């Protein structure tokens, strides 16, 4: 085996656990286009209590450097695409915003980039993915392609199946998408592992647990979940519950019972936005 192959396999095993082939990635990269997202206003405060339960952490270099201690041993999935914001011209106008050199210095296990299939800047984002995969292959760093869905696109199996397949054909090692009806078709057409995003916070925790369960039942290797964990009033009980579905094969009822049990041990978080304090 070459050093490069070894490095690539080693890094992939940090993201998708080789013992059960599953993945629990905690997404905290939202600020890269949304700014201080509710309950992620002070990233360190949101991230720190959740770290012991996450297999890996997805974020930008800015939040990594300021809000996660370098001594932590959680594998890092570095978001390296951006360049557009929620108030800008077009969310799909993304480019690569972080160099490979920087990713290597930060000792990341995976690189993440969004593609916007069917959007105005589709070509630019797909070309960026191909370039990033070439660079990742050079240094043994896998690439996670995120299938971002423009407002005008339907989150259905036809569209998501197309976007995931395009990402895999361009060389992505892992693809993140959304769960949808007919998800098994999306999985079938995508020759690399799929993980799902949680999406907007669902009103009830049990619904988010059902989402995670259904996605895994229908072929996802795990989740890259954010808001449905840290926007819950009980983020630690919630990540523990998601974890038991991902890694222990728990049913939704078993996971929800665990959530309720863990929740009883904790005080709910304030629903006030987090105060931003200078460090
Ligand atoms: C934003 C992202 C997020 O990481 C992704 O959407 C997962 O977070 P959530 O579960 O909150 O949807 O890629 O572009």
PDB file of N, CA, C and O in Angstrom, residues 38-39 45-46 49-50 201-206 208 226-239 256 259-260 262-274:
ATOM      1  N   UNK A  38     -28.902  30.857  15.349  1.00  0.00           N
ATOM      2  CA  UNK A  38     -29.486  30.673  16.685  1.00  0.00           C
ATOM      3  C   UNK A  38     -28.887  29.450  17.382  1.00  0.00           C
ATOM      4  O   UNK A  38     -28.883  28.343  16.841  1.00  0.00           O
ATOM      5  N   UNK A  39     -28.409  29.704  18.598  1.00  0.00           N
ATOM      6  CA  UNK A  39     -27.797  28.697  19.471  1.00  0.00           C
ATOM      7  C   UNK A  39     -26.425  28.219  18.999  1.00  0.00           C
ATOM      8  O   UNK A  39     -25.889  27.247  19.507  1.00  0.00           O
ATOM      9  N   UNK A  45     -19.271  27.516  23.103  1.00  0.00           N
ATOM     10  CA  UNK A  45     -20.254  27.129  24.113  1.00  0.00           C
ATOM     11  C   UNK A  45     -21.171  26.004  23.603  1.00  0.00           C
ATOM     12  O   UNK A  45     -21.582  25.138  24.350  1.00  0.00           O
ATOM     13  N   UNK A  46     -21.483  26.045  22.329  1.00  0.00           N
ATOM     14  CA  UNK A  46     -22.345  25.012  21.742  1.00  0.00           C
ATOM     15  C   UNK A  46     -21.567  23.712  21.541  1.00  0.00           C
ATOM     16  O   UNK A  46     -22.066  22.619  21.831  1.00  0.00           O
ATOM     17  N   UNK A  49     -19.709  20.887  24.980  1.00  0.00           N
ATOM     18  CA  UNK A  49     -20.381  19.760  25.655  1.00  0.00           C
ATOM     19  C   UNK A  49     -20.728  18.599  24.726  1.00  0.00           C
ATOM     20  O   UNK A  49     -20.961  17.477  25.201  1.00  0.00           O
ATOM     21  N   UNK A  50     -20.757  18.866  23.418  1.00  0.00           N
ATOM     22  CA  UNK A  50     -21.177  17.814  22.474  1.00  0.00           C
ATOM     23  C   UNK A  50     -20.007  16.965  21.974  1.00  0.00           C
ATOM     24  O   UNK A  50     -20.198  15.855  21.461  1.00  0.00           O
ATOM     25  N   UNK A 201     -34.492  22.725  12.275  1.00  0.00           N
ATOM     26  CA  UNK A 201     -34.923  22.094  13.527  1.00  0.00           C
ATOM     27  C   UNK A 201     -36.384  21.651  13.392  1.00  0.00           C
ATOM     28  O   UNK A 201     -37.257  22.445  13.039  1.00  0.00           O
ATOM     29  N   UNK A 202     -36.616  20.386  13.663  1.00  0.00           N
ATOM     30  CA  UNK A 202     -37.989  19.874  13.644  1.00  0.00           C
ATOM     31  C   UNK A 202     -38.632  20.182  14.995  1.00  0.00           C
ATOM     32  O   UNK A 202     -37.941  20.247  16.017  1.00  0.00           O
ATOM     33  N   UNK A 203     -39.963  20.356  15.029  1.00  0.00           N
ATOM     34  CA  UNK A 203     -40.597  20.769  16.285  1.00  0.00           C
ATOM     35  C   UNK A 203     -40.361  19.794  17.430  1.00  0.00           C
ATOM     36  O   UNK A 203     -40.196  20.189  18.569  1.00  0.00           O
ATOM     37  N   UNK A 204     -40.314  18.490  17.134  1.00  0.00           N
ATOM     38  CA  UNK A 204     -40.163  17.518  18.232  1.00  0.00           C
ATOM     39  C   UNK A 204     -38.903  16.685  18.020  1.00  0.00           C
ATOM     40  O   UNK A 204     -38.613  16.246  16.893  1.00  0.00           O
ATOM     41  N   UNK A 205     -38.204  16.407  19.096  1.00  0.00           N
ATOM     42  CA  UNK A 205     -36.974  15.612  19.015  1.00  0.00           C
ATOM     43  C   UNK A 205     -37.244  14.249  18.397  1.00  0.00           C
ATOM     44  O   UNK A 205     -36.438  13.709  17.642  1.00  0.00           O
ATOM     45  N   UNK A 206     -38.395  13.686  18.727  1.00  0.00           N
ATOM     46  CA  UNK A 206     -38.697  12.337  18.218  1.00  0.00           C
ATOM     47  C   UNK A 206     -38.740  12.327  16.677  1.00  0.00           C
ATOM     48  O   UNK A 206     -38.377  11.326  16.052  1.00  0.00           O
ATOM     49  N   UNK A 208     -36.837  14.144  14.703  1.00  0.00           N
ATOM     50  CA  UNK A 208     -35.445  14.130  14.219  1.00  0.00           C
ATOM     51  C   UNK A 208     -34.836  12.735  14.390  1.00  0.00           C
ATOM     52  O   UNK A 208     -34.054  12.279  13.552  1.00  0.00           O
ATOM     53  N   UNK A 226     -26.822  18.937  12.623  1.00  0.00           N
ATOM     54  CA  UNK A 226     -26.509  20.156  13.352  1.00  0.00           C
ATOM     55  C   UNK A 226     -27.667  20.654  14.172  1.00  0.00           C
ATOM     56  O   UNK A 226     -27.822  20.335  15.347  1.00  0.00           O
ATOM     57  N   UNK A 227     -28.568  21.428  13.511  1.00  0.00           N
ATOM     58  CA  UNK A 227     -29.611  22.161  14.241  1.00  0.00           C
ATOM     59  C   UNK A 227     -30.517  21.267  15.068  1.00  0.00           C
ATOM     60  O   UNK A 227     -30.960  21.668  16.138  1.00  0.00           O
ATOM     61  N   UNK A 228     -30.809  20.067  14.583  1.00  0.00           N
ATOM     62  CA  UNK A 228     -31.694  19.197  15.369  1.00  0.00           C
ATOM     63  C   UNK A 228     -31.021  18.672  16.626  1.00  0.00           C
ATOM     64  O   UNK A 228     -31.679  18.101  17.487  1.00  0.00           O
ATOM     65  N   UNK A 229     -29.720  18.888  16.733  1.00  0.00           N
ATOM     66  CA  UNK A 229     -29.027  18.564  17.985  1.00  0.00           C
ATOM     67  C   UNK A 229     -28.870  19.831  18.825  1.00  0.00           C
ATOM     68  O   UNK A 229     -29.401  19.930  19.920  1.00  0.00           O
ATOM     69  N   UNK A 230     -28.161  20.831  18.294  1.00  0.00           N
ATOM     70  CA  UNK A 230     -27.813  21.953  19.181  1.00  0.00           C
ATOM     71  C   UNK A 230     -28.883  23.047  19.276  1.00  0.00           C
ATOM     72  O   UNK A 230     -28.753  23.934  20.112  1.00  0.00           O
ATOM     73  N   UNK A 231     -29.939  22.957  18.484  1.00  0.00           N
ATOM     74  CA  UNK A 231     -31.059  23.876  18.733  1.00  0.00           C
ATOM     75  C   UNK A 231     -32.111  23.243  19.647  1.00  0.00           C
ATOM     76  O   UNK A 231     -33.106  23.880  19.990  1.00  0.00           O
ATOM     77  N   UNK A 232     -31.887  21.982  20.030  1.00  0.00           N
ATOM     78  CA  UNK A 232     -32.779  21.359  21.012  1.00  0.00           C
ATOM     79  C   UNK A 232     -32.535  22.035  22.362  1.00  0.00           C
ATOM     80  O   UNK A 232     -31.433  22.508  22.644  1.00  0.00           O
ATOM     81  N   UNK A 233     -33.559  22.022  23.224  1.00  0.00           N
ATOM     82  CA  UNK A 233     -33.344  22.524  24.591  1.00  0.00           C
ATOM     83  C   UNK A 233     -32.418  21.590  25.352  1.00  0.00           C
ATOM     84  O   UNK A 233     -31.881  21.954  26.395  1.00  0.00           O
ATOM     85  N   UNK A 234     -32.240  20.392  24.832  1.00  0.00           N
ATOM     86  CA  UNK A 234     -31.423  19.371  25.509  1.00  0.00           C
ATOM     87  C   UNK A 234     -30.422  18.770  24.508  1.00  0.00           C
ATOM     88  O   UNK A 234     -30.582  17.628  24.064  1.00  0.00           O
ATOM     89  N   UNK A 235     -29.404  19.552  24.134  1.00  0.00           N
ATOM     90  CA  UNK A 235     -28.500  19.076  23.076  1.00  0.00           C
ATOM     91  C   UNK A 235     -27.719  17.802  23.418  1.00  0.00           C
ATOM     92  O   UNK A 235     -27.561  16.943  22.554  1.00  0.00           O
ATOM     93  N   UNK A 236     -27.255  17.685  24.669  1.00  0.00           N
ATOM     94  CA  UNK A 236     -26.469  16.479  25.000  1.00  0.00           C
ATOM     95  C   UNK A 236     -27.357  15.230  24.995  1.00  0.00           C
ATOM     96  O   UNK A 236     -27.011  14.227  24.345  1.00  0.00           O
ATOM     97  N   UNK A 237     -28.528  15.257  25.673  1.00  0.00           N
ATOM     98  CA  UNK A 237     -29.413  14.100  25.540  1.00  0.00           C
ATOM     99  C   UNK A 237     -29.756  13.786  24.081  1.00  0.00           C
ATOM    100  O   UNK A 237     -29.857  12.627  23.688  1.00  0.00           O
ATOM    101  N   UNK A 238     -29.876  14.842  23.265  1.00  0.00           N
ATOM    102  CA  UNK A 238     -30.244  14.614  21.862  1.00  0.00           C
ATOM    103  C   UNK A 238     -29.111  13.928  21.097  1.00  0.00           C
ATOM    104  O   UNK A 238     -29.350  12.963  20.362  1.00  0.00           O
ATOM    105  N   UNK A 239     -27.884  14.381  21.286  1.00  0.00           N
ATOM    106  CA  UNK A 239     -26.796  13.727  20.536  1.00  0.00           C
ATOM    107  C   UNK A 239     -26.602  12.288  21.031  1.00  0.00           C
ATOM    108  O   UNK A 239     -26.310  11.379  20.256  1.00  0.00           O
ATOM    109  N   UNK A 256     -35.619   7.551  21.856  1.00  0.00           N
ATOM    110  CA  UNK A 256     -36.397   8.618  22.492  1.00  0.00           C
ATOM    111  C   UNK A 256     -36.494   8.395  24.002  1.00  0.00           C
ATOM    112  O   UNK A 256     -36.422   9.349  24.782  1.00  0.00           O
ATOM    113  N   UNK A 259     -33.391   9.662  25.349  1.00  0.00           N
ATOM    114  CA  UNK A 259     -33.446  11.128  25.363  1.00  0.00           C
ATOM    115  C   UNK A 259     -34.203  11.626  26.599  1.00  0.00           C
ATOM    116  O   UNK A 259     -33.732  12.512  27.323  1.00  0.00           O
ATOM    117  N   UNK A 260     -35.365  11.025  26.857  1.00  0.00           N
ATOM    118  CA  UNK A 260     -36.194  11.472  27.990  1.00  0.00           C
ATOM    119  C   UNK A 260     -35.468  11.231  29.315  1.00  0.00           C
ATOM    120  O   UNK A 260     -35.489  12.085  30.213  1.00  0.00           O
ATOM    121  N   UNK A 262     -32.185  11.025  29.821  1.00  0.00           N
ATOM    122  CA  UNK A 262     -31.038  11.935  29.925  1.00  0.00           C
ATOM    123  C   UNK A 262     -31.514  13.368  30.175  1.00  0.00           C
ATOM    124  O   UNK A 262     -30.879  14.126  30.910  1.00  0.00           O
ATOM    125  N   UNK A 263     -32.613  13.714  29.571  1.00  0.00           N
ATOM    126  CA  UNK A 263     -33.181  15.067  29.682  1.00  0.00           C
ATOM    127  C   UNK A 263     -33.589  15.351  31.124  1.00  0.00           C
ATOM    128  O   UNK A 263     -33.414  16.468  31.621  1.00  0.00           O
ATOM    129  N   UNK A 264     -34.106  14.323  31.803  1.00  0.00           N
ATOM    130  CA  UNK A 264     -34.523  14.497  33.190  1.00  0.00           C
ATOM    131  C   UNK A 264     -33.358  14.822  34.112  1.00  0.00           C
ATOM    132  O   UNK A 264     -33.546  15.368  35.193  1.00  0.00           O
ATOM    133  N   UNK A 265     -32.146  14.471  33.662  1.00  0.00           N
ATOM    134  CA  UNK A 265     -30.973  14.748  34.498  1.00  0.00           C
ATOM    135  C   UNK A 265     -30.474  16.182  34.314  1.00  0.00           C
ATOM    136  O   UNK A 265     -29.581  16.627  34.986  1.00  0.00           O
ATOM    137  N   UNK A 266     -31.001  16.880  33.285  1.00  0.00           N
ATOM    138  CA  UNK A 266     -30.438  18.186  32.920  1.00  0.00           C
ATOM    139  C   UNK A 266     -31.423  19.320  33.087  1.00  0.00           C
ATOM    140  O   UNK A 266     -32.627  19.113  33.010  1.00  0.00           O
ATOM    141  N   UNK A 267     -30.867  20.526  33.211  1.00  0.00           N
ATOM    142  CA  UNK A 267     -31.715  21.716  33.148  1.00  0.00           C
ATOM    143  C   UNK A 267     -31.869  22.066  31.678  1.00  0.00           C
ATOM    144  O   UNK A 267     -30.911  21.939  30.918  1.00  0.00           O
ATOM    145  N   UNK A 268     -33.077  22.532  31.242  1.00  0.00           N
ATOM    146  CA  UNK A 268     -33.174  22.942  29.834  1.00  0.00           C
ATOM    147  C   UNK A 268     -32.318  24.166  29.601  1.00  0.00           C
ATOM    148  O   UNK A 268     -32.085  24.951  30.519  1.00  0.00           O
ATOM    149  N   UNK A 269     -31.876  24.314  28.353  1.00  0.00           N
ATOM    150  CA  UNK A 269     -31.128  25.508  28.028  1.00  0.00           C
ATOM    151  C   UNK A 269     -32.071  26.679  27.896  1.00  0.00           C
ATOM    152  O   UNK A 269     -33.228  26.505  27.521  1.00  0.00           O
ATOM    153  N   UNK A 270     -31.610  27.860  28.171  1.00  0.00           N
ATOM    154  CA  UNK A 270     -32.455  29.030  28.009  1.00  0.00           C
ATOM    155  C   UNK A 270     -32.827  29.184  26.546  1.00  0.00           C
ATOM    156  O   UNK A 270     -32.037  28.882  25.655  1.00  0.00           O
ATOM    157  N   UNK A 271     -34.064  29.653  26.279  1.00  0.00           N
ATOM    158  CA  UNK A 271     -34.418  29.870  24.877  1.00  0.00           C
ATOM    159  C   UNK A 271     -33.948  31.248  24.399  1.00  0.00           C
ATOM    160  O   UNK A 271     -34.119  31.616  23.259  1.00  0.00           O
ATOM    161  N   UNK A 272     -33.339  32.023  25.321  1.00  0.00           N
ATOM    162  CA  UNK A 272     -32.749  33.311  24.928  1.00  0.00           C
ATOM    163  C   UNK A 272     -31.555  33.043  24.007  1.00  0.00           C
ATOM    164  O   UNK A 272     -30.821  32.083  24.232  1.00  0.00           O
ATOM    165  N   UNK A 273     -31.305  33.917  23.008  1.00  0.00           N
ATOM    166  CA  UNK A 273     -30.090  33.736  22.217  1.00  0.00           C
ATOM    167  C   UNK A 273     -28.860  33.808  23.137  1.00  0.00           C
ATOM    168  O   UNK A 273     -28.890  34.500  24.159  1.00  0.00           O
ATOM    169  N   UNK A 274     -27.807  33.078  22.788  1.00  0.00           N
ATOM    170  CA  UNK A 274     -26.601  33.110  23.601  1.00  0.00           C
ATOM    171  C   UNK A 274     -26.001  34.508  23.561  1.00  0.00           C
ATOM    172  O   UNK A 274     -25.996  35.153  22.527  1.00  0.00           O
TER     173      UNK A 274
END
